[in-house]
PDB file of C-alpha atoms in Angstrom:
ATOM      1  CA  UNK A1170      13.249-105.143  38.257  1.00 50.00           C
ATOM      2  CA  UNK A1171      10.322-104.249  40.412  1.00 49.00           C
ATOM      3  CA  UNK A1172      10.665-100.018  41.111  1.00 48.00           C
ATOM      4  CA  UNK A1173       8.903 -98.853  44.578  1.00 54.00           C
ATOM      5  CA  UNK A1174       5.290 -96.837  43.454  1.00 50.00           C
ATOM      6  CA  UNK A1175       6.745 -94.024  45.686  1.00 55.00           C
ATOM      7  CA  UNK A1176      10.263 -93.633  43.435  1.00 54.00           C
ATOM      8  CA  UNK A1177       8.327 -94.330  40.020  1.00 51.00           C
ATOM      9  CA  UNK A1178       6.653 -91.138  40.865  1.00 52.00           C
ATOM     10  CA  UNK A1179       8.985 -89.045  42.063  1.00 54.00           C
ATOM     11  CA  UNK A1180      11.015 -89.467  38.780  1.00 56.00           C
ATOM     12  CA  UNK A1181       7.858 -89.025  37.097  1.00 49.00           C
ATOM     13  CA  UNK A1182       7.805 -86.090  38.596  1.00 57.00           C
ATOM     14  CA  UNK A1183      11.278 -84.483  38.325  1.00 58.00           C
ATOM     15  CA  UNK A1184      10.984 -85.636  34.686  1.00 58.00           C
ATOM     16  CA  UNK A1185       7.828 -83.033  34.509  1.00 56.00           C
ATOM     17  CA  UNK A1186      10.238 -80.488  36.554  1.00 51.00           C
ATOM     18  CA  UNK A1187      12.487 -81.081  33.960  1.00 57.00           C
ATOM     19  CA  UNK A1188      10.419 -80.736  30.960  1.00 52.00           C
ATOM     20  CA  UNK A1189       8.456 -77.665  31.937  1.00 55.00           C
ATOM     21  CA  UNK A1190      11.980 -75.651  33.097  1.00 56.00           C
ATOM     22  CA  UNK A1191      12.766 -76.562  29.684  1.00 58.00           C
ATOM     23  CA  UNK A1192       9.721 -75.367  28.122  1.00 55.00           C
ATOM     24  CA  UNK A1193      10.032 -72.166  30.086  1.00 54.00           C
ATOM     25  CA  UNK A1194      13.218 -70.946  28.948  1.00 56.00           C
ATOM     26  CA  UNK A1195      12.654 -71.842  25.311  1.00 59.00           C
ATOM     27  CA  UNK A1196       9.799 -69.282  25.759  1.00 58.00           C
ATOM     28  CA  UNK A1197      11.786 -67.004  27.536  1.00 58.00           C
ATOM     29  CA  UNK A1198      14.271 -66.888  25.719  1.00 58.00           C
ATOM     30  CA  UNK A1199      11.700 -66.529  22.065  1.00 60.00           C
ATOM     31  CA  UNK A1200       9.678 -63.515  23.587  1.00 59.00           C
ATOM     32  CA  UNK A1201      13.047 -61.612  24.634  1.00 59.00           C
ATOM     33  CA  UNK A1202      14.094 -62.445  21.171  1.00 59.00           C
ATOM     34  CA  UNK A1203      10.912 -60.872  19.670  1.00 61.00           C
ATOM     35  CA  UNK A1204      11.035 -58.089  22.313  1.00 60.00           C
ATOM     36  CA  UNK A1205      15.086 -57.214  20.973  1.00 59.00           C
ATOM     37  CA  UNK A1206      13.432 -57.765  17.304  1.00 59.00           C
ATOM     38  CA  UNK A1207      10.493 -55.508  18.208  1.00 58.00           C
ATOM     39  CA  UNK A1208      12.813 -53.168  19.627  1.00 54.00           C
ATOM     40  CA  UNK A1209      15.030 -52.994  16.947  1.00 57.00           C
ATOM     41  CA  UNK A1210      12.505 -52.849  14.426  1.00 59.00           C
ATOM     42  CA  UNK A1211      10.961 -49.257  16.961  1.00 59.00           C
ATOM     43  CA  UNK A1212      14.342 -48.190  16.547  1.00 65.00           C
ATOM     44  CA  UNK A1213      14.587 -48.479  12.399  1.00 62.00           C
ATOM     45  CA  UNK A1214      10.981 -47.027  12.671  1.00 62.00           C
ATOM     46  CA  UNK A1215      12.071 -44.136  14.428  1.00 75.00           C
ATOM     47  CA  UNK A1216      15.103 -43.686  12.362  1.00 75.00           C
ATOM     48  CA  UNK A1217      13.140 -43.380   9.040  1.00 77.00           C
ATOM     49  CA  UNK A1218      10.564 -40.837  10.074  1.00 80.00           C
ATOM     50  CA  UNK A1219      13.595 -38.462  12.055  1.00 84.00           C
ATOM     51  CA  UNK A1220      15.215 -39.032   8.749  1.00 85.00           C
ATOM     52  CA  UNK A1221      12.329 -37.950   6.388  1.00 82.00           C
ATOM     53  CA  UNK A1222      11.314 -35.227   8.651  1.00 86.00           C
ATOM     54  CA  UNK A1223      14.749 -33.800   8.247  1.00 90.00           C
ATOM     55  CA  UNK A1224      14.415 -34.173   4.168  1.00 91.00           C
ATOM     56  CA  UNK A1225      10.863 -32.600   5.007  1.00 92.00           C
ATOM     57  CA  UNK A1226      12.391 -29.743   6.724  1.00 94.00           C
ATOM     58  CA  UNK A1227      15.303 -29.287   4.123  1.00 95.00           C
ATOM     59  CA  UNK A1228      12.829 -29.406   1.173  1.00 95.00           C
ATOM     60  CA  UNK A1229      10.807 -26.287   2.768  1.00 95.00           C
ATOM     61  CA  UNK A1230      14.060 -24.273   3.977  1.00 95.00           C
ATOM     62  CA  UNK A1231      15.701 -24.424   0.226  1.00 95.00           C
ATOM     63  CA  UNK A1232      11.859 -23.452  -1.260  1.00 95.00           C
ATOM     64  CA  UNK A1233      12.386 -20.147   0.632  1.00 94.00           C
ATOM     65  CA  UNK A1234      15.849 -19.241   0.398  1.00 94.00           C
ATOM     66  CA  UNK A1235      15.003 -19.990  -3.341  1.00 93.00           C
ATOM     67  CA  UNK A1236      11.824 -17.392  -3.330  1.00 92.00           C
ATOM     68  CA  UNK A1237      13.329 -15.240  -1.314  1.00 91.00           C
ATOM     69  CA  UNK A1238      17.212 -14.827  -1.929  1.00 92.00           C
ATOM     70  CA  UNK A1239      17.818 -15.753   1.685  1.00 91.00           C
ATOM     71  CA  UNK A1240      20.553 -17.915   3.511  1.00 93.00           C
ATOM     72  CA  UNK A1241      19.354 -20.534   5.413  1.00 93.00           C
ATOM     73  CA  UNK A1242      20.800 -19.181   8.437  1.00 93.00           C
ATOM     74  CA  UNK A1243      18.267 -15.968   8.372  1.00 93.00           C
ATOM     75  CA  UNK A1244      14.924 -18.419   7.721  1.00 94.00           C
ATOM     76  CA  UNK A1245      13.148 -19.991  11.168  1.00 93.00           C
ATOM     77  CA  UNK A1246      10.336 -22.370   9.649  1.00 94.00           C
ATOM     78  CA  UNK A1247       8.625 -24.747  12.137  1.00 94.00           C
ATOM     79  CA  UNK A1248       5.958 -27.010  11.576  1.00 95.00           C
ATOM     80  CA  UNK A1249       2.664 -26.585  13.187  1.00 94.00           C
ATOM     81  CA  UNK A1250       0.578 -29.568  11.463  1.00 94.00           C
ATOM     82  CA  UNK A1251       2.101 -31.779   8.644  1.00 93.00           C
ATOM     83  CA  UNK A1252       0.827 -35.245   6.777  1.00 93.00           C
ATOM     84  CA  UNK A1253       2.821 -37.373   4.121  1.00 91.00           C
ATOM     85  CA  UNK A1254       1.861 -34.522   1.546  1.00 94.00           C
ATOM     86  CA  UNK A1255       0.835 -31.578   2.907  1.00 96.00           C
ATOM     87  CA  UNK A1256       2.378 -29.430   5.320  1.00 95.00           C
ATOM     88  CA  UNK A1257       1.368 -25.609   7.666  1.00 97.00           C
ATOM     89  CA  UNK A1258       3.789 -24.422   9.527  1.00 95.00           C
ATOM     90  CA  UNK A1259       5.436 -20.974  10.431  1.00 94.00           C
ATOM     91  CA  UNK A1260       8.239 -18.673   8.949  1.00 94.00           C
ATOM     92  CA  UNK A1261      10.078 -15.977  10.019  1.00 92.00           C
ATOM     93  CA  UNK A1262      13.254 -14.187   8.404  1.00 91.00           C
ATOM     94  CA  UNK A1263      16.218 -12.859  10.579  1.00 85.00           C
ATOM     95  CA  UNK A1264      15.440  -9.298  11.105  1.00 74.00           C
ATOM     96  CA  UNK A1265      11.722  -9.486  11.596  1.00 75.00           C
ATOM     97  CA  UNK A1266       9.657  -8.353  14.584  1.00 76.00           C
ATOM     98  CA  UNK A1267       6.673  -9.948  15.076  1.00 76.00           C
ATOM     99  CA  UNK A1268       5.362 -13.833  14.778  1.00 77.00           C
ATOM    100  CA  UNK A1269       6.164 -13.998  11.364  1.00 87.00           C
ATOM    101  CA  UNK A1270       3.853 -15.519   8.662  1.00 91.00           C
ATOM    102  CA  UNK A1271       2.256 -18.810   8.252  1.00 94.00           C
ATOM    103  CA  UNK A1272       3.205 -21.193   4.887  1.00 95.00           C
ATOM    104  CA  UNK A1273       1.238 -23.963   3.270  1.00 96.00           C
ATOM    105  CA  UNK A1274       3.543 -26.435   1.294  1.00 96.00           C
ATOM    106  CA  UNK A1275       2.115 -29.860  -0.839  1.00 95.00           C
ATOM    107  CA  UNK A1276       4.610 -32.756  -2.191  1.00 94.00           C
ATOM    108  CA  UNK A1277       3.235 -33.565  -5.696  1.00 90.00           C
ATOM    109  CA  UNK A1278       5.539 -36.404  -7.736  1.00 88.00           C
ATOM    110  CA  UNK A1279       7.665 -36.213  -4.609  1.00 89.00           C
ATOM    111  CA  UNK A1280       8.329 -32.373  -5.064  1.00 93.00           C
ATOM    112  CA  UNK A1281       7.714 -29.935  -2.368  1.00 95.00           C
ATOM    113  CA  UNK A1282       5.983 -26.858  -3.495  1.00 94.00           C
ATOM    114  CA  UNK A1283       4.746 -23.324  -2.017  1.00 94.00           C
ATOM    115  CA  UNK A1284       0.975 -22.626  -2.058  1.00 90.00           C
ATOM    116  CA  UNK A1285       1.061 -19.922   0.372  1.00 93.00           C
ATOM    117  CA  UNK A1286       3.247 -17.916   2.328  1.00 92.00           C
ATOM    118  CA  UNK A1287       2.903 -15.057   4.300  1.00 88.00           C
ATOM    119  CA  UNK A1288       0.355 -12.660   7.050  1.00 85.00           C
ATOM    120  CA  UNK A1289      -2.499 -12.108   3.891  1.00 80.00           C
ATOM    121  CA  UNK A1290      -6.047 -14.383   3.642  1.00 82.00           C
ATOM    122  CA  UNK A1291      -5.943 -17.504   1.471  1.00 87.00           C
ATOM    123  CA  UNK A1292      -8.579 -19.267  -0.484  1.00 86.00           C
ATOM    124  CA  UNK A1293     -10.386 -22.705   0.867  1.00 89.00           C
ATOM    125  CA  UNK A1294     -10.573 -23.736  -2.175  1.00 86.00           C
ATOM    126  CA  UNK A1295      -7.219 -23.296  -3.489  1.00 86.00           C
ATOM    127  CA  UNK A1296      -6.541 -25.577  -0.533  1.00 91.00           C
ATOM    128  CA  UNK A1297      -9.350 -28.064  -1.611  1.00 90.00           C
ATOM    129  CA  UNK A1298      -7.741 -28.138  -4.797  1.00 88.00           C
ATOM    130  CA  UNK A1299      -5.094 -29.399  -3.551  1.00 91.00           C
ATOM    131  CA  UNK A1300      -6.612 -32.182  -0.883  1.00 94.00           C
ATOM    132  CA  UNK A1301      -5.367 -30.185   2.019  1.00 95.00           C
ATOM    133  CA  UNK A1302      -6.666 -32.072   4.923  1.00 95.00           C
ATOM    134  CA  UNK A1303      -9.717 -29.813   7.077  1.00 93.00           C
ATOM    135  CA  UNK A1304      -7.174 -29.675  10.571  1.00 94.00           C
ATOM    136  CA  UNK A1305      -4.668 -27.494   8.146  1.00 94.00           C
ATOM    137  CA  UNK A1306      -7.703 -25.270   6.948  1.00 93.00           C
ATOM    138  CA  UNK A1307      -7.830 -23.096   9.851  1.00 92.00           C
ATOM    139  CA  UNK A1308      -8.082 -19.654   8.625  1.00 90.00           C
ATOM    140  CA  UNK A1309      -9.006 -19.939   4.965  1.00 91.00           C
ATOM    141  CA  UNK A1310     -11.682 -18.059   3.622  1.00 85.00           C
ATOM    142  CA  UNK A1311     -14.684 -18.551   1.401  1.00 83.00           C
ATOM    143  CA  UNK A1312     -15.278 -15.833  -1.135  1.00 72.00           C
ATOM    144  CA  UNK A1313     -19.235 -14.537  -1.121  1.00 68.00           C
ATOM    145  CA  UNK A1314     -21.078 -15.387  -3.926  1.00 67.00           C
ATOM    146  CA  UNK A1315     -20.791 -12.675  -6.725  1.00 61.00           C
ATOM    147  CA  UNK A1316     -23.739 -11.602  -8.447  1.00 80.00           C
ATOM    148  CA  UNK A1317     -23.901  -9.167 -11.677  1.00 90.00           C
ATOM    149  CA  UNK A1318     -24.204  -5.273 -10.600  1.00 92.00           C
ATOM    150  CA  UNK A1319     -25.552  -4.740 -14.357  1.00 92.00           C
ATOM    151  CA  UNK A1320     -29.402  -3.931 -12.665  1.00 90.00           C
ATOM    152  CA  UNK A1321     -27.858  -2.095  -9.338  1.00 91.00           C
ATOM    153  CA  UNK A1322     -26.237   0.350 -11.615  1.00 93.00           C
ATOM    154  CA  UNK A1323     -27.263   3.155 -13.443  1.00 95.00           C
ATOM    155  CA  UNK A1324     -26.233   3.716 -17.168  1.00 96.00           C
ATOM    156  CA  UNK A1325     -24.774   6.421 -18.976  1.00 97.00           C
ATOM    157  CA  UNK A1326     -24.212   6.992 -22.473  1.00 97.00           C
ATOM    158  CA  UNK A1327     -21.114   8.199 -24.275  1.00 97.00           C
ATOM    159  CA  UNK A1328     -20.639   9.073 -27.848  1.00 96.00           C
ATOM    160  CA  UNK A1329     -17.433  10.046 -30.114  1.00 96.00           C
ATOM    161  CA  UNK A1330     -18.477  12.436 -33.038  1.00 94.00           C
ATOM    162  CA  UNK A1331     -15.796  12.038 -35.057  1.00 94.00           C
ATOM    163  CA  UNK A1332     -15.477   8.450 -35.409  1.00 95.00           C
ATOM    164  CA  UNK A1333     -19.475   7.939 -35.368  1.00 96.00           C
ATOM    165  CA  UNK A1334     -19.837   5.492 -32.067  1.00 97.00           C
ATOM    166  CA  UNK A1335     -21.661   5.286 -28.859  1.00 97.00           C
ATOM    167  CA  UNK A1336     -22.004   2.508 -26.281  1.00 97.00           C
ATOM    168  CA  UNK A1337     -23.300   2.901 -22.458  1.00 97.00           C
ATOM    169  CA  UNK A1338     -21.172   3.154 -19.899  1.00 97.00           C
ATOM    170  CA  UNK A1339     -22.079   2.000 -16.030  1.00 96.00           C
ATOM    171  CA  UNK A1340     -22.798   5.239 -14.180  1.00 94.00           C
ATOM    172  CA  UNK A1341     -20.130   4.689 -11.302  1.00 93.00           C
ATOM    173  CA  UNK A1342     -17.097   5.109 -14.194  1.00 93.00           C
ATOM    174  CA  UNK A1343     -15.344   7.929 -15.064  1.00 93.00           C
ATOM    175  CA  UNK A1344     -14.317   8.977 -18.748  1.00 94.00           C
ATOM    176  CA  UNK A1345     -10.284   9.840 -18.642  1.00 93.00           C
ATOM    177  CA  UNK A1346      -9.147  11.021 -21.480  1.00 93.00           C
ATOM    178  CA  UNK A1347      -6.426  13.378 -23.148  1.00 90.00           C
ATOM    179  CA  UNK A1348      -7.638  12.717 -26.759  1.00 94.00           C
ATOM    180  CA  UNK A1349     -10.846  11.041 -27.167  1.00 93.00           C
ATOM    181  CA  UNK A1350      -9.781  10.115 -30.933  1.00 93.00           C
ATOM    182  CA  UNK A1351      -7.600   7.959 -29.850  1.00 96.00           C
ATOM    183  CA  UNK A1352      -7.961   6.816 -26.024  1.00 97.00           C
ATOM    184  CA  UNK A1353     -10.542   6.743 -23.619  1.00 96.00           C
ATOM    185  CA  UNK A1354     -10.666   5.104 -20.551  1.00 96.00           C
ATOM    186  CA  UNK A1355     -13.495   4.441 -18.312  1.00 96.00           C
ATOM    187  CA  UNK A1356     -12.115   4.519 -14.961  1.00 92.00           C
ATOM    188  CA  UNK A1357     -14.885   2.780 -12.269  1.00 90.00           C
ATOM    189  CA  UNK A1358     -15.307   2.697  -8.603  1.00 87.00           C
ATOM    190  CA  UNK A1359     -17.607  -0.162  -7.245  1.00 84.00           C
ATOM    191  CA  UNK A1360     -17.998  -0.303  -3.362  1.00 73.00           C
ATOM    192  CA  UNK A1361     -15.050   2.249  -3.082  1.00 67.00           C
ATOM    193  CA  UNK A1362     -12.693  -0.498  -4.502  1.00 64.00           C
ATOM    194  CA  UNK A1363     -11.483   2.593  -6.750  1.00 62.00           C
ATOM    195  CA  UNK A1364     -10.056   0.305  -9.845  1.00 80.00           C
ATOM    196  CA  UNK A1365     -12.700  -1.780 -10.855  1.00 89.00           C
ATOM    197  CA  UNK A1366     -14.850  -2.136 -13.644  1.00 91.00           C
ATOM    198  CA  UNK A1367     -12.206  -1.103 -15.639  1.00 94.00           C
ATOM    199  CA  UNK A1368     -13.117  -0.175 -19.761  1.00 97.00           C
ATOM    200  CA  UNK A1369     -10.349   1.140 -21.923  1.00 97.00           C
ATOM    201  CA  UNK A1370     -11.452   1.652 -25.895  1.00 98.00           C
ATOM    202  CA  UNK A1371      -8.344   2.540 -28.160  1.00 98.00           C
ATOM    203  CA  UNK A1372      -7.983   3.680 -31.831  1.00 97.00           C
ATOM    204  CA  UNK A1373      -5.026   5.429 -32.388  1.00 97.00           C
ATOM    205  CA  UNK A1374      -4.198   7.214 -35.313  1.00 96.00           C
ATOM    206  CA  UNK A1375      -0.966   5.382 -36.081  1.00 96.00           C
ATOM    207  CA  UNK A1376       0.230   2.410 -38.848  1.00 96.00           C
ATOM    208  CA  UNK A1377      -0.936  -0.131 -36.751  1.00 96.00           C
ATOM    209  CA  UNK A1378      -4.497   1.286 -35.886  1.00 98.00           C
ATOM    210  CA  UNK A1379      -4.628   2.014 -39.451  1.00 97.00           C
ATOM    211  CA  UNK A1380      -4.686  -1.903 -41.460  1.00 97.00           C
ATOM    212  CA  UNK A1381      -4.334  -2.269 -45.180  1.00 95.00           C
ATOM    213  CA  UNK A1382      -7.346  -1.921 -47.006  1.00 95.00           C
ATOM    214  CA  UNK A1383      -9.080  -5.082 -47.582  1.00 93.00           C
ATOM    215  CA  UNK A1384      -7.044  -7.041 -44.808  1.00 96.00           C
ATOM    216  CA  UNK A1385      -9.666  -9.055 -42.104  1.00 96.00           C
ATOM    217  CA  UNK A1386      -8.816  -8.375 -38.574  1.00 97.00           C
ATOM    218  CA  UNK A1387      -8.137 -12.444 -38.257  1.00 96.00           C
ATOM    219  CA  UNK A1388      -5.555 -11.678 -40.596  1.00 96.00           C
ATOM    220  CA  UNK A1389      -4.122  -8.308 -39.074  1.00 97.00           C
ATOM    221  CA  UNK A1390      -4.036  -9.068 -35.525  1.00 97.00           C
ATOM    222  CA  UNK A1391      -2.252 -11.593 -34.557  1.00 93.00           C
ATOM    223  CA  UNK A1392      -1.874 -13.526 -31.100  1.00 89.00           C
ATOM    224  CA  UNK A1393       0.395 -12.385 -28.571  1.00 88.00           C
ATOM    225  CA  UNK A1394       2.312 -15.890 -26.936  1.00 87.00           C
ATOM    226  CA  UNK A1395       0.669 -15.450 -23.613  1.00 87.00           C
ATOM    227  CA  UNK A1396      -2.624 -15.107 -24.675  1.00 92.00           C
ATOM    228  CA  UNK A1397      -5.376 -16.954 -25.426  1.00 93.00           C
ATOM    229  CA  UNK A1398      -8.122 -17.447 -27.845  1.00 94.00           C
ATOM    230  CA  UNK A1399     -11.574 -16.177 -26.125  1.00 94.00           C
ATOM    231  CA  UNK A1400     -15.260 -16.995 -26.851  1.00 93.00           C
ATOM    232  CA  UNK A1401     -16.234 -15.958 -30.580  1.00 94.00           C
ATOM    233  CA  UNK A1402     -18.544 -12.289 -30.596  1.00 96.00           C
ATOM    234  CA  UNK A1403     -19.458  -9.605 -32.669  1.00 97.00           C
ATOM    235  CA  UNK A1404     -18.805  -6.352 -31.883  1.00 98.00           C
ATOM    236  CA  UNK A1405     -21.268  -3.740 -33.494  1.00 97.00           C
ATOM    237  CA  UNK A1406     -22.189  -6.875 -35.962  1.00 96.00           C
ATOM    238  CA  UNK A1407     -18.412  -6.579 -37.137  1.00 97.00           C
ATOM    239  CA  UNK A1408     -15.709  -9.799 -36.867  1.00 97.00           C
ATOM    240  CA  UNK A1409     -13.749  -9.474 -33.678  1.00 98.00           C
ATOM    241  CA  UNK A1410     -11.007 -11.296 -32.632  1.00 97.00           C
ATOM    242  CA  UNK A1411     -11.171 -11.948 -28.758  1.00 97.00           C
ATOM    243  CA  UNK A1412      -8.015 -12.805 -26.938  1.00 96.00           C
ATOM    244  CA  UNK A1413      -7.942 -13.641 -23.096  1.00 96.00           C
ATOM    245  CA  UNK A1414      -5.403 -13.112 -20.576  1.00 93.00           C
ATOM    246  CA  UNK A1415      -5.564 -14.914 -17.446  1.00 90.00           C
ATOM    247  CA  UNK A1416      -4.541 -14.130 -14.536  1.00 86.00           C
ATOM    248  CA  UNK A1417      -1.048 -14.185 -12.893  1.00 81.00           C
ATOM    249  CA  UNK A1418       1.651 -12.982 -10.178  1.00 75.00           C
ATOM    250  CA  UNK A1419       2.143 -10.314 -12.766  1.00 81.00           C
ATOM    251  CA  UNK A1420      -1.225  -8.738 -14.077  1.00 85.00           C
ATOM    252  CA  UNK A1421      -5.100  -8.989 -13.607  1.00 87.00           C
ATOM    253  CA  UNK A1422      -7.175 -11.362 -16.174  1.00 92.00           C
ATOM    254  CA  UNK A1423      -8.117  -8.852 -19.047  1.00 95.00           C
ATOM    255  CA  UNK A1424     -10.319  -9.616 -22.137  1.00 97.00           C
ATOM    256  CA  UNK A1425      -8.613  -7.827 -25.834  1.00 98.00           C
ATOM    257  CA  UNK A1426     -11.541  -7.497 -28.761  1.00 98.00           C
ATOM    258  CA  UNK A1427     -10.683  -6.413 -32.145  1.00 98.00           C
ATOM    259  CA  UNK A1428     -12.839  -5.180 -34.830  1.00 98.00           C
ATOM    260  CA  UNK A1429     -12.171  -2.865 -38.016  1.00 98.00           C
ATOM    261  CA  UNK A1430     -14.403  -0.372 -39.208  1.00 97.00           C
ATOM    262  CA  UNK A1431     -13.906   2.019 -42.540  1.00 96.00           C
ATOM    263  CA  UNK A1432      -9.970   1.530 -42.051  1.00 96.00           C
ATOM    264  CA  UNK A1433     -10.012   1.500 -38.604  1.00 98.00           C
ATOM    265  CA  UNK A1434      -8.588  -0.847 -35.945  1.00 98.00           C
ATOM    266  CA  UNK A1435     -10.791  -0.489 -32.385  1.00 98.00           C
ATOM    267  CA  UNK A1436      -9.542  -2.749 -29.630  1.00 98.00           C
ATOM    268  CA  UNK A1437     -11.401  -2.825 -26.765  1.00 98.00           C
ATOM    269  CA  UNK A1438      -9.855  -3.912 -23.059  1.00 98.00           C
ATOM    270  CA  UNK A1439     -11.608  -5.430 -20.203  1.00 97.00           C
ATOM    271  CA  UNK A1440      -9.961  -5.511 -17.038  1.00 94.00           C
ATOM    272  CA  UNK A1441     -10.992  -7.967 -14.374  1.00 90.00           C
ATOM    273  CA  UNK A1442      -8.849  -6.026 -11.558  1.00 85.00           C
ATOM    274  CA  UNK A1443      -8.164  -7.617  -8.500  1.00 77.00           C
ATOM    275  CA  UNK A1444      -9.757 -11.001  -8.898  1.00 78.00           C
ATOM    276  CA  UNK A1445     -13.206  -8.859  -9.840  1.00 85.00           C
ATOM    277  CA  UNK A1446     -15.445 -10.526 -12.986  1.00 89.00           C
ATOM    278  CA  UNK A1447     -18.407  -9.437 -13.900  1.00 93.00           C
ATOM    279  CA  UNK A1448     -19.811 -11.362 -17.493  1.00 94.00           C
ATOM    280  CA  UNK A1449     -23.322 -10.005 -17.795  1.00 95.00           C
ATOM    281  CA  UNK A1450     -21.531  -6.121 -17.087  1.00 96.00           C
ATOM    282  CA  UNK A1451     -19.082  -6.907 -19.181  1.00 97.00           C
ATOM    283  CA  UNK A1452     -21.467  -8.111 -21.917  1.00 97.00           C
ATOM    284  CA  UNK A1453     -23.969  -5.247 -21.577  1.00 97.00           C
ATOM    285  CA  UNK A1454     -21.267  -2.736 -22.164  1.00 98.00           C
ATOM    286  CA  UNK A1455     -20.112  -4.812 -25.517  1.00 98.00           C
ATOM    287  CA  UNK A1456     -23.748  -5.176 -27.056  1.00 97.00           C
ATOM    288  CA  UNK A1457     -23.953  -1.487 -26.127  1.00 98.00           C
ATOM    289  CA  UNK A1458     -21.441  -0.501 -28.891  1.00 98.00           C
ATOM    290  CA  UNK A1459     -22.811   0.505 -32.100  1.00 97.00           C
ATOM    291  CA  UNK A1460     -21.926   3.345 -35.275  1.00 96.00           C
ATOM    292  CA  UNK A1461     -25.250   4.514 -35.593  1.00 83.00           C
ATOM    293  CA  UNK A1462     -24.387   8.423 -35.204  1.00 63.00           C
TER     294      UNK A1462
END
């Protein structure tokens, strides 16, 4: 059947029409598929990290009504700058004037923990050590470089008659004692700081002071739990036993040496007070104690 040229192309034509309308809306209708399946999957997004953010802020609100015997209601924490692991961010308790303090917090094995709380200075490298990221730094401080005051010192001697020592002494101390036969304690005051270097040289005249005769002090002394074993010396060329405690929330880091002479215990106490260490003043003072009188 012969078809006129002009119909043959207008079906062509509405053929196209069709096929293009149809390609449209099968387009149409995919991208608002993917825009509800985008949407959808913004939403679940959005969920999760409210979610977490709230186990975030829970973890951090029970560490301080832990530390600090508080109800939740009387802690205000807020966060200020906060990653996957590490958090900053400010606290207040119910009651206080002010702005409050600031807190550092890092998850470790999915645990939240406290590194720092409160209005004081904190260390950039306690932050370091824990991979606190440099925007959460703000603040921290750097301690100066310490160098020995063993040469910017002058030296005085001491020496105990009765039980035959002397040693040297740094000139900024002073001796405090009520019976020299038994305690003295050499009180210093670097740079006004009032506490530190700290000496204290005991020999009491008591059972424990007083070990059996031919017992070693290895075998006499023996290790308190929280101590540690320090660096082997000799103390007036006799065996010493040198424990170390380190520091804590509790006390300053303090050396203990032990050493017997003619039936008597000596035990010697460094104190590194307030974060203060000083090896070659420390050492000097040490080498300095002899029984040569």
């Amino acid at each position: 059947m012969f078809v006129p040229k002009r119909h043959f192309l207008a079906t062509v034509g509405l053929l196209f029409v069709l096929v293009f309308f149809t390609a449209a809306c099968s387009k149409e209708k995919d991208e608002t598929k993917n825009e509800e399946n985008n949407f959808s999957s913004l939403e679940d997004d959005q969920s999760n990290e409210i979610e977490q953010r709230a186990d975030k802020y829970q973890a951090i609100m029970d560490l301080f009504v832990q530390k600090y015997n508080k109800s939740p209601e009387d802690v205000e924490i807020t966060f200020t700058s906060e990653s996957d692991n590490h958090l900053r961010g400010g606290v207040k308790f119910g009651g206080e004037n002010g702005a409050g303090g600031i807190f550092l917090a890092v998850r470790q094995d999915t645990v939240w923990q406290l590194i720092f709380d409160g209005n004081g200075s904190f260390s950039c490298a306690l932050l370091d050590q824990y991979g606190f990221p440099r925007e959460m730094k703000e603040g921290c401080y750097i301690p100066p470089k310490v160098t020995s005051i063993v040469d910017q010192i002058t030296w005085r001697d001491y020496k105990n008659e009765d039980l035959g020592y002397s040693l040297s002494y740094p000139g900024i101390c002073n001796v405090v004692s009520t019976n020299v036969n038994d305690r003295i304690d050499f009180i210093c005051n670097w740079q006004d700081d009032g506490t530190w270097p700290r000496f204290i040289i005991t020999h009491h005249d008591s059972d424990f002071y007083h070990p059996t005769p031919n017992v070693s002090v290895v075998e006499w002394v023996e290790k308190h739990p929280e101590l540690d074993l320090g660096a082997a010396i000799k103390i007036a060329g006799l065996e010493t036993v040198h424990f170390v405690q380190k520091k804590n929330s509790q006390t300053d880091a303090a050396d203990y040496y032990y050493f017997i002479k003619d039936g008597q215990l000596y035990e010697i106490i460094i104190m590194s007070v307030s974060g203060h260490e000083d090896k070659q003043l420390y050492d000097k003072f040490l080498s300095s104690f002899s029984f040569n009188i």
